[in-house]
PDB file of C-alpha atoms in Angstrom:
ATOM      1  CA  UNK A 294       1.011   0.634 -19.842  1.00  0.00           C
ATOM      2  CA  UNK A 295      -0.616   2.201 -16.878  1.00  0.00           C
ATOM      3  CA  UNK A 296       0.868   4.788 -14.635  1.00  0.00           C
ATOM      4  CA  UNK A 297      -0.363   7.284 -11.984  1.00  0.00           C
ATOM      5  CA  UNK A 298       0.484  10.514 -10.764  1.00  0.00           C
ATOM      6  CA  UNK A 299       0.252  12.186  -7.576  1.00  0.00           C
ATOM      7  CA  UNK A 300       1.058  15.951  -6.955  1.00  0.00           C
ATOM      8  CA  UNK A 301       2.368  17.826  -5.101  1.00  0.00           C
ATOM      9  CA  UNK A 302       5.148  15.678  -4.140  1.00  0.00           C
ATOM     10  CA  UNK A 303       5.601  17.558  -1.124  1.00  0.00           C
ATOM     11  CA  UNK A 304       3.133  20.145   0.678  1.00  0.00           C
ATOM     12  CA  UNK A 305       3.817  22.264   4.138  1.00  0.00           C
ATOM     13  CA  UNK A 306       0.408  23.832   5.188  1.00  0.00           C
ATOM     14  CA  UNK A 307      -0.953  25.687   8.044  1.00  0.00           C
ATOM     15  CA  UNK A 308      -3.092  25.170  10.213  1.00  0.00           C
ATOM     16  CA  UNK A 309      -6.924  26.010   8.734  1.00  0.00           C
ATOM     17  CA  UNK A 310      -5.655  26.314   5.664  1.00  0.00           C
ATOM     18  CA  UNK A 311      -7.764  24.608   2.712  1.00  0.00           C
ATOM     19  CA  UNK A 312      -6.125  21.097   1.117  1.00  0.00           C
ATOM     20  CA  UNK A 313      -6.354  20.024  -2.495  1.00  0.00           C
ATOM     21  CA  UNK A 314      -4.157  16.943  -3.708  1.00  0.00           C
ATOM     22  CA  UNK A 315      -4.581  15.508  -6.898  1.00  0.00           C
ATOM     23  CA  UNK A 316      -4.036  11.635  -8.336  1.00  0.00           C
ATOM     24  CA  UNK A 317      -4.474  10.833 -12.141  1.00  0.00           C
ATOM     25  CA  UNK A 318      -4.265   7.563 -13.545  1.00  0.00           C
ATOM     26  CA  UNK A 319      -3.645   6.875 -17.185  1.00  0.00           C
ATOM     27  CA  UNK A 320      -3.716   4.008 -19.550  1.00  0.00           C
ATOM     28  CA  UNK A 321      -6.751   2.132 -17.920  1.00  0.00           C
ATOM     29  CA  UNK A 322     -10.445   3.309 -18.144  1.00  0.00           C
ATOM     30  CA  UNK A 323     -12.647   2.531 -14.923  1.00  0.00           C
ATOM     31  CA  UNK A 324     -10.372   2.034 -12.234  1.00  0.00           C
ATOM     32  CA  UNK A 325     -11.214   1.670  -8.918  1.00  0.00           C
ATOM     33  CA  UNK A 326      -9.165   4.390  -7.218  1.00  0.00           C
ATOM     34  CA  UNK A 327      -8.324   4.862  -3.326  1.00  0.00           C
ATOM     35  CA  UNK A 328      -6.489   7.240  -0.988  1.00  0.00           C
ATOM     36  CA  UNK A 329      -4.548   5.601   1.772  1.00  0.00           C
ATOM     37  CA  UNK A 330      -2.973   7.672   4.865  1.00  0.00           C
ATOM     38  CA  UNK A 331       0.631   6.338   5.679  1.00  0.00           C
ATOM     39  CA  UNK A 332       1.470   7.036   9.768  1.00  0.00           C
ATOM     40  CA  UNK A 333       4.510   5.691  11.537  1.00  0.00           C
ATOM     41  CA  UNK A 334       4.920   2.630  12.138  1.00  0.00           C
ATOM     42  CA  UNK A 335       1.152   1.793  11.420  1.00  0.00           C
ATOM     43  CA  UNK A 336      -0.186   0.039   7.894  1.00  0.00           C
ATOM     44  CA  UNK A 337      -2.004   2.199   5.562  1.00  0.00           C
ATOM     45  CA  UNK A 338      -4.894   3.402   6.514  1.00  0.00           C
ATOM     46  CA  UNK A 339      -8.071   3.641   3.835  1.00  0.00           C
ATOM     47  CA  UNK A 340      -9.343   6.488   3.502  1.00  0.00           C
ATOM     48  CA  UNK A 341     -11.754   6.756   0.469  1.00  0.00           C
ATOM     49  CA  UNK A 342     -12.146   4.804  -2.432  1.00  0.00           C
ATOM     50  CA  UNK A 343     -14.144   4.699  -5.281  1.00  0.00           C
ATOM     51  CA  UNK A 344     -15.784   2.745  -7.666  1.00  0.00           C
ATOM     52  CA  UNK A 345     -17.065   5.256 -10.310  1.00  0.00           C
ATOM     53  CA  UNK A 346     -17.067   8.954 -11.324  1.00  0.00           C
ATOM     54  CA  UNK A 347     -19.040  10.672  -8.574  1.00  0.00           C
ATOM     55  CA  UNK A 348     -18.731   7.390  -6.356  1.00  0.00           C
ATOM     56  CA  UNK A 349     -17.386   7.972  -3.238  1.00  0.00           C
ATOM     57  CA  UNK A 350     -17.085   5.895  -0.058  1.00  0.00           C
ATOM     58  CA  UNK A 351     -15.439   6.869   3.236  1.00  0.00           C
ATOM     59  CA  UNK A 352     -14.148   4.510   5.508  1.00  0.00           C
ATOM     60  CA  UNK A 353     -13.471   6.901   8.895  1.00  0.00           C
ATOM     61  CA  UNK A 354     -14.542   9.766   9.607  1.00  0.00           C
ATOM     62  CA  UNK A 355     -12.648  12.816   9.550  1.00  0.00           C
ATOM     63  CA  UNK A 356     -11.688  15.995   8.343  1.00  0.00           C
ATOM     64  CA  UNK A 357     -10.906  15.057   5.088  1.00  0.00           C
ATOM     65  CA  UNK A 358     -13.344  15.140   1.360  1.00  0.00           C
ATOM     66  CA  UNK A 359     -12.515  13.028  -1.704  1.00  0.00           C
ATOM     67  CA  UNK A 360     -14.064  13.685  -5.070  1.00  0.00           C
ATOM     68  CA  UNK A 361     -14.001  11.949  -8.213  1.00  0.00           C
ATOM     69  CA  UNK A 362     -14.923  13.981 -11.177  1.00  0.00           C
ATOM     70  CA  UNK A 363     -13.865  12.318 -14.173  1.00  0.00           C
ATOM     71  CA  UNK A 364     -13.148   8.737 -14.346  1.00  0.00           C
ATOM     72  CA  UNK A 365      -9.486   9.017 -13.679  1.00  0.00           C
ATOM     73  CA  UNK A 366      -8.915  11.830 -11.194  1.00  0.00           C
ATOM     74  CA  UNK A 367      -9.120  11.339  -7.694  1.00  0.00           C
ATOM     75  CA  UNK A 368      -8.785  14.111  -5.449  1.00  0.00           C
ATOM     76  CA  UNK A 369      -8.384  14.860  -1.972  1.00  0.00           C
ATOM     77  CA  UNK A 370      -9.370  17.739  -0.162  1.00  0.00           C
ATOM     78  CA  UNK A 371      -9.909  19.437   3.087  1.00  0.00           C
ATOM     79  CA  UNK A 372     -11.631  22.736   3.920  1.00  0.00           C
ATOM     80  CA  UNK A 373      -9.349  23.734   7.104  1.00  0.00           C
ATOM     81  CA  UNK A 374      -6.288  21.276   7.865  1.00  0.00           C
ATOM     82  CA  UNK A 375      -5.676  20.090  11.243  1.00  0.00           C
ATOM     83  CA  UNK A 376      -2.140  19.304  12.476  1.00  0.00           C
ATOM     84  CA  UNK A 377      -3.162  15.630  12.792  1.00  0.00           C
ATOM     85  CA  UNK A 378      -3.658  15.616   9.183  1.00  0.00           C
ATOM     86  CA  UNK A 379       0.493  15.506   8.870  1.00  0.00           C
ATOM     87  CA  UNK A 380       1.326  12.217   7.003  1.00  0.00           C
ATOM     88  CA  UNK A 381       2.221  10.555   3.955  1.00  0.00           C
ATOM     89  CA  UNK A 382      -1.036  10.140   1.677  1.00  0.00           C
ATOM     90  CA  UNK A 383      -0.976   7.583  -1.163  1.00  0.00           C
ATOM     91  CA  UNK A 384      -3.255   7.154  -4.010  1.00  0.00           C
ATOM     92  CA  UNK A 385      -3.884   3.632  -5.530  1.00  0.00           C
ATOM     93  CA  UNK A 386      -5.942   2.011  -8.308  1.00  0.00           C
ATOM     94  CA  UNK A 387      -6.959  -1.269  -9.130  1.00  0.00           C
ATOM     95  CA  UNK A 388      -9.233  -3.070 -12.027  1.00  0.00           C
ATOM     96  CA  UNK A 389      -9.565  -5.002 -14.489  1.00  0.00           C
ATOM     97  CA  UNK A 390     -11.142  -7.598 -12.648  1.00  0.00           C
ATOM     98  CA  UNK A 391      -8.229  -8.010 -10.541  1.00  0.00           C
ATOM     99  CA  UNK A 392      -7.813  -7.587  -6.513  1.00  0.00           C
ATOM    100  CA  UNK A 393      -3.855  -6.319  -6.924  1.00  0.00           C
ATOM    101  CA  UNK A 394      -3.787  -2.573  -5.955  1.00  0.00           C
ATOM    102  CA  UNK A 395      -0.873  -0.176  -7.666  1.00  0.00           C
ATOM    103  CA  UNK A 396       0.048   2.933  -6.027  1.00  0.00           C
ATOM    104  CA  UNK A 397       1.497   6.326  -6.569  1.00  0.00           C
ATOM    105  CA  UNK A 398       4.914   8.264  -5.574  1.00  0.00           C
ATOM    106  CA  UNK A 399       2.947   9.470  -2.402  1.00  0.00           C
ATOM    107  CA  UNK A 400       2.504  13.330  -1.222  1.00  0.00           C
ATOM    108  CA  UNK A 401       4.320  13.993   2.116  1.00  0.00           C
ATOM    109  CA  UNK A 402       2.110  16.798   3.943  1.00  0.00           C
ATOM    110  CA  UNK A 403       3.124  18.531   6.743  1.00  0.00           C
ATOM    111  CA  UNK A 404       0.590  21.073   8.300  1.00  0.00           C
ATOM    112  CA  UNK A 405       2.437  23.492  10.889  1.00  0.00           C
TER     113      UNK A 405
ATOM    114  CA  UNK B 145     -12.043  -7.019  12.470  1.00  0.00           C
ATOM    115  CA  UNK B 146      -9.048  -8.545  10.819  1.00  0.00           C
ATOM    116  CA  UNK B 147      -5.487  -8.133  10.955  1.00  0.00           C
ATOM    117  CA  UNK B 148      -2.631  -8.424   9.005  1.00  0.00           C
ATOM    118  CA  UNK B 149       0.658  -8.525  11.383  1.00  0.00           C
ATOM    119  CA  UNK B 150       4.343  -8.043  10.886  1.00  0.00           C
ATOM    120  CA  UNK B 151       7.275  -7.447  12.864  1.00  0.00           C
ATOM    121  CA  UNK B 152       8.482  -3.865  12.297  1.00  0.00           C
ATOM    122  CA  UNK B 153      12.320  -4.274  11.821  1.00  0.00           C
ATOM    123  CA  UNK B 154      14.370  -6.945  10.550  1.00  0.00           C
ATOM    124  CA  UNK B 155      18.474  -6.307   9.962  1.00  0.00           C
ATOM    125  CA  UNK B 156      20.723  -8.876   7.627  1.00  0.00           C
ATOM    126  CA  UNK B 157      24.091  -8.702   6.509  1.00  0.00           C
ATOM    127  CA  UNK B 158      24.847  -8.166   2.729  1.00  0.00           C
ATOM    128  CA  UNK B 159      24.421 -11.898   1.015  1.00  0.00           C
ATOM    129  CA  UNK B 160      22.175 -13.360   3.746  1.00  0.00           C
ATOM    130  CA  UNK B 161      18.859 -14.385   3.412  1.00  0.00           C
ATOM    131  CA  UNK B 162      16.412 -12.527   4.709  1.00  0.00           C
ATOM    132  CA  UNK B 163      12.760 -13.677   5.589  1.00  0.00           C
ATOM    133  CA  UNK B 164      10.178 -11.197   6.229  1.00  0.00           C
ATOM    134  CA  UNK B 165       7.501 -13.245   8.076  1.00  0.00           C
ATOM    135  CA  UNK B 166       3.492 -12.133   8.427  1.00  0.00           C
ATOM    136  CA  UNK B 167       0.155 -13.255  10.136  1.00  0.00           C
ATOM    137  CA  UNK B 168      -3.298 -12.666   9.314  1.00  0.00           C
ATOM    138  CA  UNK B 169      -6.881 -13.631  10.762  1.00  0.00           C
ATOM    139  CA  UNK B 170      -8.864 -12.911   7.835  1.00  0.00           C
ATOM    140  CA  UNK B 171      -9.798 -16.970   6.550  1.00  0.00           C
ATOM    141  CA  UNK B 172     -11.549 -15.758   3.867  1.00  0.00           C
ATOM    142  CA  UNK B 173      -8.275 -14.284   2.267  1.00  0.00           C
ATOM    143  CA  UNK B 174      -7.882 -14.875  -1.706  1.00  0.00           C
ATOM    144  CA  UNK B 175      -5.141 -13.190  -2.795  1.00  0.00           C
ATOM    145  CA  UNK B 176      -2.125 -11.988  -0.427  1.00  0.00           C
ATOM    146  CA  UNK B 177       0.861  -9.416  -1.419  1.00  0.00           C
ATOM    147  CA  UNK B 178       4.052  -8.349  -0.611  1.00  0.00           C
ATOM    148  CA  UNK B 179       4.849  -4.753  -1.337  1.00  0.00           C
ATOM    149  CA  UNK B 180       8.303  -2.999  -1.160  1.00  0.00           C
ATOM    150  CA  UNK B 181       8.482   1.153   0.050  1.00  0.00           C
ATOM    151  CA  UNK B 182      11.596   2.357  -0.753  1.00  0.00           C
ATOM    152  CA  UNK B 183      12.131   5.804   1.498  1.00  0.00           C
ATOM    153  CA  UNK B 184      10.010   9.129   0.476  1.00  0.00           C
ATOM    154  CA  UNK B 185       8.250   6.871  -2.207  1.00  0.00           C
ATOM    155  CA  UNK B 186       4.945   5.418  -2.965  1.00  0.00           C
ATOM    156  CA  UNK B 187       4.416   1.187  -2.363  1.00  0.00           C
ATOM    157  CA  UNK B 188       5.832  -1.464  -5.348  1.00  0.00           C
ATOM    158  CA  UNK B 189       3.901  -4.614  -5.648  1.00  0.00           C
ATOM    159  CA  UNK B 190       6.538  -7.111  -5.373  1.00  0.00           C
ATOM    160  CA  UNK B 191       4.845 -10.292  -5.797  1.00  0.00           C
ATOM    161  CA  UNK B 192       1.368 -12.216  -4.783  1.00  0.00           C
ATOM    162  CA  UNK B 193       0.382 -15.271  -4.202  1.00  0.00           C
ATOM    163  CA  UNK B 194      -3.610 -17.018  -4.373  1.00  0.00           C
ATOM    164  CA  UNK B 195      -4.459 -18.081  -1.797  1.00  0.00           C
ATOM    165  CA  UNK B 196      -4.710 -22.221  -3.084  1.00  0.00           C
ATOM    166  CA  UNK B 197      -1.134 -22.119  -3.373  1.00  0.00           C
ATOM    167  CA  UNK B 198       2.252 -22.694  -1.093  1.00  0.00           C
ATOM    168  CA  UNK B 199       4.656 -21.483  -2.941  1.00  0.00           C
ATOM    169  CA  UNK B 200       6.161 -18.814  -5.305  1.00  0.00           C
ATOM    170  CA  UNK B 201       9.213 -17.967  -6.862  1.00  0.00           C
ATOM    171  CA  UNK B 202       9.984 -15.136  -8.710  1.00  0.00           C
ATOM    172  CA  UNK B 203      13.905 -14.687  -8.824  1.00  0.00           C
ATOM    173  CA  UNK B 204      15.327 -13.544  -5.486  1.00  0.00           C
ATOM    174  CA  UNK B 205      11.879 -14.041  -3.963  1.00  0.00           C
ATOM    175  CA  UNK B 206      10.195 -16.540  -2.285  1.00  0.00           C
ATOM    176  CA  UNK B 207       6.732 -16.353  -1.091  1.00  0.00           C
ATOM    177  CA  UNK B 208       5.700 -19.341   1.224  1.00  0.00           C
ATOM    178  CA  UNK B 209       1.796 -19.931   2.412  1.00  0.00           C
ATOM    179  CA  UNK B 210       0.775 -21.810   5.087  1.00  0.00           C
ATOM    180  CA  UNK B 211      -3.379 -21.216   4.562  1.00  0.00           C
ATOM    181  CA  UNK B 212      -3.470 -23.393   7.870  1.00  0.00           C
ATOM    182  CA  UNK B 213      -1.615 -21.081  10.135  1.00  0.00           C
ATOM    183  CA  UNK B 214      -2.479 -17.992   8.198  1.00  0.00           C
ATOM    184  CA  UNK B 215       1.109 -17.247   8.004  1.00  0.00           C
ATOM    185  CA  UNK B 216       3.047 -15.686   4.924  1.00  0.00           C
ATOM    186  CA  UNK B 217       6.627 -15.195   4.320  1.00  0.00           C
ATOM    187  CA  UNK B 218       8.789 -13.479   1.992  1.00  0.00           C
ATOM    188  CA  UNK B 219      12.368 -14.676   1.749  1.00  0.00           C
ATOM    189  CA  UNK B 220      15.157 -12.447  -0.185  1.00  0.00           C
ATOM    190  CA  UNK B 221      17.971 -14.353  -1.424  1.00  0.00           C
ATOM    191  CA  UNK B 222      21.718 -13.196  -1.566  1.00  0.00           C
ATOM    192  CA  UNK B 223      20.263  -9.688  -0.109  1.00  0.00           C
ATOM    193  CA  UNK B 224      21.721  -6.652  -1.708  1.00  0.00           C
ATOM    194  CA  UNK B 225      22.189  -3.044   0.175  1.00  0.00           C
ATOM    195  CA  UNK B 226      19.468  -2.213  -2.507  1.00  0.00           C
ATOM    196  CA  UNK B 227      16.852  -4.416  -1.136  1.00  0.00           C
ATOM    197  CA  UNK B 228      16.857  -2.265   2.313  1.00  0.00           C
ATOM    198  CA  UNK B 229      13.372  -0.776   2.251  1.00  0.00           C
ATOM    199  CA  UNK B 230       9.832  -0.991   4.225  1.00  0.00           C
ATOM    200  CA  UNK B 231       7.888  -4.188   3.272  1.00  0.00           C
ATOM    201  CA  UNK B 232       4.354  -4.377   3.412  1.00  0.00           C
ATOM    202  CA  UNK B 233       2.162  -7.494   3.807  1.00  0.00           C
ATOM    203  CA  UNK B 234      -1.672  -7.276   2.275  1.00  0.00           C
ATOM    204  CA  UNK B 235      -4.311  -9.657   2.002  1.00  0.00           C
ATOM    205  CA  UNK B 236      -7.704  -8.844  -0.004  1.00  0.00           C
ATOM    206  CA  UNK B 237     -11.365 -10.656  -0.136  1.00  0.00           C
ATOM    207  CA  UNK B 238     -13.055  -7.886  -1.061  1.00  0.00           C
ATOM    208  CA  UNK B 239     -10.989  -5.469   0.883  1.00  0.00           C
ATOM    209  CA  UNK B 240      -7.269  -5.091   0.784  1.00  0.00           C
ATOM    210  CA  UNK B 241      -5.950  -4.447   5.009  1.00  0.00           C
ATOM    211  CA  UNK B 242      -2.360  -3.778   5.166  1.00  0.00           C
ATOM    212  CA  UNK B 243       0.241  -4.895   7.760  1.00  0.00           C
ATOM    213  CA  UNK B 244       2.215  -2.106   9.294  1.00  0.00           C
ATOM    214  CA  UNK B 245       5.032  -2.604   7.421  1.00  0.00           C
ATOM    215  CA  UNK B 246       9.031  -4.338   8.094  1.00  0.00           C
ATOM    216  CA  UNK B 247      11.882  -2.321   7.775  1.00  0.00           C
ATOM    217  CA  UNK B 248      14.508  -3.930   6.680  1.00  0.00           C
ATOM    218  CA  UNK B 249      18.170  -2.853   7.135  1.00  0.00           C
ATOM    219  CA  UNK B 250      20.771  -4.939   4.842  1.00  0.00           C
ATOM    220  CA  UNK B 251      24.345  -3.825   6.211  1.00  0.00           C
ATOM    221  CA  UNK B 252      27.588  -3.971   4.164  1.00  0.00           C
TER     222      UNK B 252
END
């Protein structure tokens, strides 16, 4: 069966310091993989997703970098956190032909 | 763009029924999901529904379509204190947009 892993569970950060989290899938080959945002309130915001090893799309713009360097890591990063960054960030995956996404535990980052 | 709407807090009593409702614009919509957030953890698909059909039943859970209205529901049966979590609405073409999520509150 397929699972996925997110780490760190948790993360405090300050402010301009560099951001690395880290989503593995295993048990499926190919996925498409995504990182959502999770604010308040809101619905999940899309960050990235991608469709392929080195395959990267962004849907806003903003201080964050994914990359994707083997075919089931996904990993997002930032180069000097802001304090907006502060949220709940989920990673997902989907394939198989199918539309139905699956998602991970979540990392809860707080920048301060 | 389109838009996937829910109210943000619902509160039943322990054995009611509760019904989570949801809107969307999107008329090209082919699949559309309900996901369950329990607190500090990441989404659980719950249970979708194609878009060609009404109805689906799945236990406890009821999902209802009306592809007219664009309007989905989710209805929990005998609700336990267990089922109190965030629920999350989706619908996909080729992208998947998320409602903001209904918190629901099942008291004793």
């Amino acid at each position: 069966s397929q699972t996925i892993h997110q780490w760190p569970a948790t993360l405090v950060q300050p402010v301009g310091s560099p951001l690395s989290l880290e989503c593995t899938v295993e048990g499926t080959s190919n996925p498409n993989l995504y990182w959502y945002r999770q604010a308040a309130g809101r619905g999940l915001q899309l960050l990235f997703y991608s469709v392929g090893i080195g395959q990267i799309s962004s849907e806003v713009p903003q201080n964050l970098s994914a990359s994707r360097p083997q075919d089931r890591q996904f990993i997002l990063s930032s180069k000097k956190l802001l304090l907006s960054d502060s949220g709940f960030y989920l990673c997902a995956w989907s394939g198989g032909g199918s539309y139905e996404q699956y998602f991970g535990p979540g990392t809860r980052l707080t920048v301060t | 763009g389109e838009d996937v709407e829910q109210s943000l807090f619902l509160s039943v009593r322990e054995g009611d029924s509760s019904v989570i409702n949801c809107t969307y614009t999107d008329s090209s919509s082919t699949y559309l999901y309900w996901y369950k957030q329990e607190p500090g953890a990441g989404l659980q698909l719950l249970t979708y529904i194609f878009s060609n059909m009404d109805m689906k039943q799945d236990q406890r859970l009821t999902v209802l379509l009306n592809k007219k209205d664009k309007h989905l529901s989710l209805r929990i049966a005998d609700t336990q204190t267990g089922d109190s979590a965030i629920y999350f609405c989706a619908e996909s073409d080729n992208d998947m947009r998320f409602g903001a999520g209904t918190r629901l509150t099942v008291k004793p």
